[in-house]
Coordinates of C-alpha atoms in Angstrom, one line a residue:
M381 CA 9.6 -12.9 12.6
N382 CA 8.8 -15.9 10.8
T383 CA 11.3 -16.0 7.8
S384 CA 10.4 -19.6 6.3
P385 CA 10.4 -19.6 2.5
A386 CA 6.4 -19.7 2.6
N387 CA 6.3 -16.6 4.7
R388 CA 9.1 -14.7 3.4
P389 CA 8.0 -11.7 1.4
A390 CA 9.5 -11.2 -2.3
T391 CA 12.1 -8.6 -2.6
V392 CA 10.9 -5.2 -3.7
D393 CA 13.2 -3.2 -6.1
A394 CA 12.1 0.0 -4.7
S395 CA 12.4 2.0 -1.5
L396 CA 10.1 2.8 1.4
E397 CA 10.2 6.3 2.3
V398 CA 9.4 7.0 6.0
H399 CA 8.2 10.3 7.3
L400 CA 8.1 11.2 11.1
L401 CA 5.6 13.7 11.4
G402 CA 5.6 14.2 15.3
T403 CA 2.3 15.6 16.5
V404 CA -0.1 16.7 13.8
D405 CA -3.7 17.5 13.5
F406 CA -5.7 14.6 11.9
D407 CA -6.8 16.8 8.8
A408 CA -3.1 17.8 8.1
A409 CA -2.3 13.9 8.2
L410 CA -5.3 13.2 6.0
F411 CA -4.4 15.9 3.4
L412 CA -0.9 14.6 3.2
Q413 CA -1.8 10.9 2.7
E414 CA -4.4 11.7 -0.1
R415 CA -1.5 13.8 -1.9
M416 CA 0.8 11.0 -1.6
V417 CA -1.8 8.5 -3.0
Y418 CA -1.9 10.8 -5.9
E419 CA 1.7 11.0 -6.4
L420 CA 2.6 7.4 -6.0
S421 CA -0.1 6.2 -8.2
G422 CA 1.7 8.1 -11.1
R423 CA 4.7 5.9 -10.7
E424 CA 5.4 2.6 -12.3
D425 CA 7.6 1.1 -9.7
A426 CA 6.6 -0.1 -6.1
Q427 CA 7.8 2.7 -4.3
G428 CA 5.8 3.3 -0.9
A429 CA 5.5 5.6 1.9
L430 CA 4.9 5.3 5.5
L431 CA 3.5 8.2 7.7
I432 CA 4.1 8.1 11.7
C433 CA 2.6 10.4 14.0
E434 CA 0.5 11.2 16.9
H435 CA -2.6 13.4 17.0
P436 CA -4.0 15.7 19.5
P437 CA -7.3 14.6 21.1
L438 CA -10.0 13.6 18.5
I439 CA -12.5 10.9 17.6
T440 CA -12.8 9.4 14.2
V441 CA -15.8 7.1 12.9
G442 CA -15.2 4.5 10.4
R443 CA -17.7 2.6 8.2
E444 CA -18.7 0.4 10.9
G445 CA -19.3 3.2 13.4
S446 CA -22.3 5.6 14.3
R447 CA -23.3 8.4 16.7
A448 CA -24.8 5.6 18.8
H449 CA -21.4 4.3 19.7
L450 CA -20.3 7.6 21.2
D451 CA -20.7 7.5 25.0
C452 CA -20.5 11.3 25.5
T453 CA -22.8 14.2 24.9
D454 CA -22.4 17.1 22.5
E455 CA -22.0 19.4 25.6
E456 CA -18.9 17.3 26.7
L457 CA -17.4 17.2 23.0
R458 CA -17.7 20.9 23.2
A459 CA -16.3 21.5 26.4
R460 CA -13.3 19.3 25.5
M461 CA -13.1 21.1 22.0
L462 CA -13.0 17.5 20.8
D463 CA -13.7 17.1 16.9
I464 CA -15.1 14.1 15.3
R465 CA -14.2 13.0 11.7
W466 CA -16.6 10.4 9.9
L467 CA -14.3 8.6 7.5
N468 CA -14.5 6.0 4.7
R469 CA -12.1 3.6 6.3
G470 CA -12.7 0.2 7.8
G471 CA -13.6 -0.3 11.7
G472 CA -15.7 1.7 14.1
C473 CA -15.2 4.6 16.5
L474 CA -11.6 5.2 17.9
V475 CA -10.4 7.9 20.1
H476 CA -6.8 9.3 19.1
V477 CA -4.7 11.0 21.7
P478 CA -0.8 11.6 22.3
G479 CA 1.0 8.3 23.1
Q480 CA -0.9 6.4 20.4
L481 CA 0.9 6.0 17.2
A482 CA -1.0 6.5 14.0
I483 CA 0.8 4.4 11.1
Y484 CA -0.3 5.4 7.6
P485 CA 1.0 3.2 5.0
I486 CA 0.6 4.5 1.4
L487 CA 1.4 1.4 -0.7
P488 CA 0.8 0.0 -4.0
L489 CA -0.8 -3.2 -2.9
A490 CA -1.0 -4.8 -6.5
R491 CA 2.7 -4.1 -7.1
L492 CA 3.5 -5.7 -3.8
G493 CA 1.4 -8.7 -4.6
L494 CA -0.7 -8.1 -1.5
G495 CA -4.5 -8.6 -1.3
L496 CA -6.6 -6.9 1.7
T497 CA -6.4 -9.7 4.0
A498 CA -2.7 -10.4 3.6
Y499 CA -2.0 -6.8 3.8
R500 CA -3.8 -6.4 7.0
R501 CA -2.0 -9.2 8.4
T502 CA 1.3 -7.8 7.7
L503 CA 0.3 -4.7 9.8
E504 CA -0.7 -6.9 12.8
N505 CA 2.3 -9.1 12.6
A506 CA 4.6 -6.2 12.3
V507 CA 3.0 -4.9 15.8
I508 CA 3.5 -8.5 17.2
D509 CA 6.9 -8.5 16.2
A510 CA 7.7 -5.0 17.9
C511 CA 5.8 -6.1 20.9
R512 CA 7.8 -9.2 21.3
E513 CA 10.8 -6.8 21.3
Q514 CA 9.3 -4.9 24.3
R515 CA 8.9 -8.3 26.2
V516 CA 5.0 -8.1 25.5
V517 CA 3.2 -11.3 24.2
A518 CA 0.7 -10.2 21.9
Q519 CA -1.6 -11.9 19.1
R520 CA -4.1 -11.6 16.4
D521 CA -7.8 -12.7 16.7
A522 CA -9.3 -14.9 13.9
D523 CA -12.8 -12.9 14.5
Q524 CA -11.8 -9.2 14.5
P525 CA -9.0 -6.9 13.2
G526 CA -6.4 -5.7 15.6
V527 CA -3.6 -6.7 18.0
F528 CA -4.4 -8.1 21.6
C529 CA -2.5 -9.0 24.6
R530 CA -3.2 -10.3 28.3
T531 CA -5.0 -7.0 29.3
G532 CA -7.0 -6.1 26.3
Q533 CA -6.6 -4.6 22.7
L534 CA -3.4 -2.9 22.1
A535 CA -3.9 -1.9 18.4
H536 CA -6.7 -1.0 16.0
V537 CA -6.8 -1.6 12.1
G538 CA -8.8 0.8 10.1
L539 CA -8.0 0.5 6.3
A540 CA -9.1 2.2 3.1
V541 CA -7.9 1.6 -0.4
K542 CA -8.0 3.9 -3.5
S543 CA -6.9 2.5 -7.0
W544 CA -5.3 -0.4 -5.0
F545 CA -3.2 2.2 -2.9
S546 CA -3.7 1.9 1.0
Y547 CA -4.0 4.7 3.0
H548 CA -5.4 5.1 6.8
G549 CA -3.8 2.3 8.7
L550 CA -3.0 1.2 12.2
F551 CA -3.5 2.7 15.5
L552 CA -0.9 1.3 18.3
N553 CA -1.5 2.4 22.0
V554 CA 2.2 2.8 23.3
S555 CA 1.5 5.2 26.5
P556 CA -1.8 7.1 26.1
I557 CA -4.2 8.3 28.8
L558 CA -6.5 5.3 28.7
S559 CA -9.3 7.2 30.2
W560 CA -10.0 8.9 27.0
S561 CA -11.1 5.6 25.5
K562 CA -14.2 5.5 27.4
L563 CA -15.7 8.2 25.2
V564 CA -16.7 5.6 22.7
Q565 CA -18.0 2.0 22.7
A566 CA -15.5 -0.6 21.0
G567 CA -18.2 -2.8 19.9
D568 CA -20.2 -5.7 21.2
N569 CA -18.0 -8.2 23.5
A570 CA -15.1 -6.1 22.7
P571 CA -12.1 -6.3 25.1
P572 CA -10.8 -3.4 27.0
I573 CA -8.6 -0.9 25.5
T574 CA -5.1 -1.2 26.8
S575 CA -1.4 -0.2 26.0
L576 CA 2.2 -1.4 25.9
Q577 CA 2.9 0.7 29.0
R578 CA -0.1 -0.8 31.0
E579 CA 1.0 -4.3 30.0
R580 CA 4.5 -4.0 31.1
N581 CA 3.4 -2.0 34.0
A582 CA 6.5 0.3 33.3
P583 CA 7.3 3.4 31.2
I584 CA 8.1 2.7 27.6
S585 CA 9.5 4.7 24.9
V586 CA 7.3 5.8 22.1
G587 CA 10.6 6.3 19.8
S588 CA 12.0 2.7 20.6
V589 CA 8.4 1.2 19.5
R590 CA 8.4 3.5 16.4
E591 CA 11.8 2.3 15.3
S592 CA 11.1 -1.4 15.7
L593 CA 7.7 -1.0 13.8
I594 CA 9.8 0.8 10.9
R595 CA 12.1 -2.3 10.5
H596 CA 9.3 -5.0 10.8
L597 CA 6.9 -3.3 8.5
S598 CA 9.6 -2.7 5.9
A599 CA 10.5 -6.3 6.2
R600 CA 7.0 -7.6 6.0
W601 CA 6.4 -5.7 2.9
G602 CA 9.5 -6.8 1.1
Y603 CA 11.5 -3.7 1.0
E604 CA 15.3 -4.0 1.1
Q605 CA 15.7 -0.2 1.7
H606 CA 13.8 2.3 3.8
H607 CA 14.9 5.9 4.2
V608 CA 13.6 8.0 7.3
Y609 CA 12.9 11.6 7.0
T610 CA 11.6 14.1 9.6
G611 CA 8.6 15.8 8.4
H612 CA 7.4 16.3 4.8
H613 CA 7.6 19.3 2.8
L614 CA 3.9 19.2 1.9
L615 CA 2.7 18.8 5.3
R616 CA 0.3 21.7 6.3
R617 CA 0.6 22.2 10.0
T618 CA -2.2 24.0 11.9
R619 CA -2.5 25.1 15.3
K620 CA -5.5 24.4 17.6
A621 CA -6.2 24.6 21.3
N622 CA -7.0 21.5 22.9
V623 CA -8.4 20.5 26.4
Y624 CA -6.7 17.2 27.9
A625 CA -8.9 17.2 31.2

């Protein structure tokens, strides 16, 4: 990571609370994000939260997406029991499956001195840092959000902000079944969707990538301390059948 004085974040006199949620339904993760935005916005310090999880298969559609970007029929969606969620986040259509890390930061952006562009770059640069530790060369693209490597796009960014608190966030393909991505159109002239596992052509540990991301995100945001917890007492887990065919 570049730690020259011009790029080093200011030290934050607060902690980053990291919650490893495992595999959770999207609606449960969204409820928890909204609840934490409400709770952290009532504080006066710069404490932040980071939720990291994976989702059973579903499609989310952001502000730049539409039904025309789905390359599947309603019958196929029903056969796969695949839900669609329309969201007020940046970006277009994304397919979420196990093996893709969903990273949801709930941060007081104004208190951290971060504008939207600078915040997005912290996410992308932390992914690039983590990729480097996995011996994968990755980079940002000046024309579109996300992180890219030799074989395609590794990570997507879809952000939302409420009262200058961030939610939604970043989706990094570690080892998902990539054929699921063919259910949606990534956009005009978009590169193929890839993963760290495909780029390395070898098995890769989701846990090691997750640990690396936590370190680099915490440093990029200027937190001297971060605390890692398994689960969250407000998480409402649900059970749903899914078809992975």
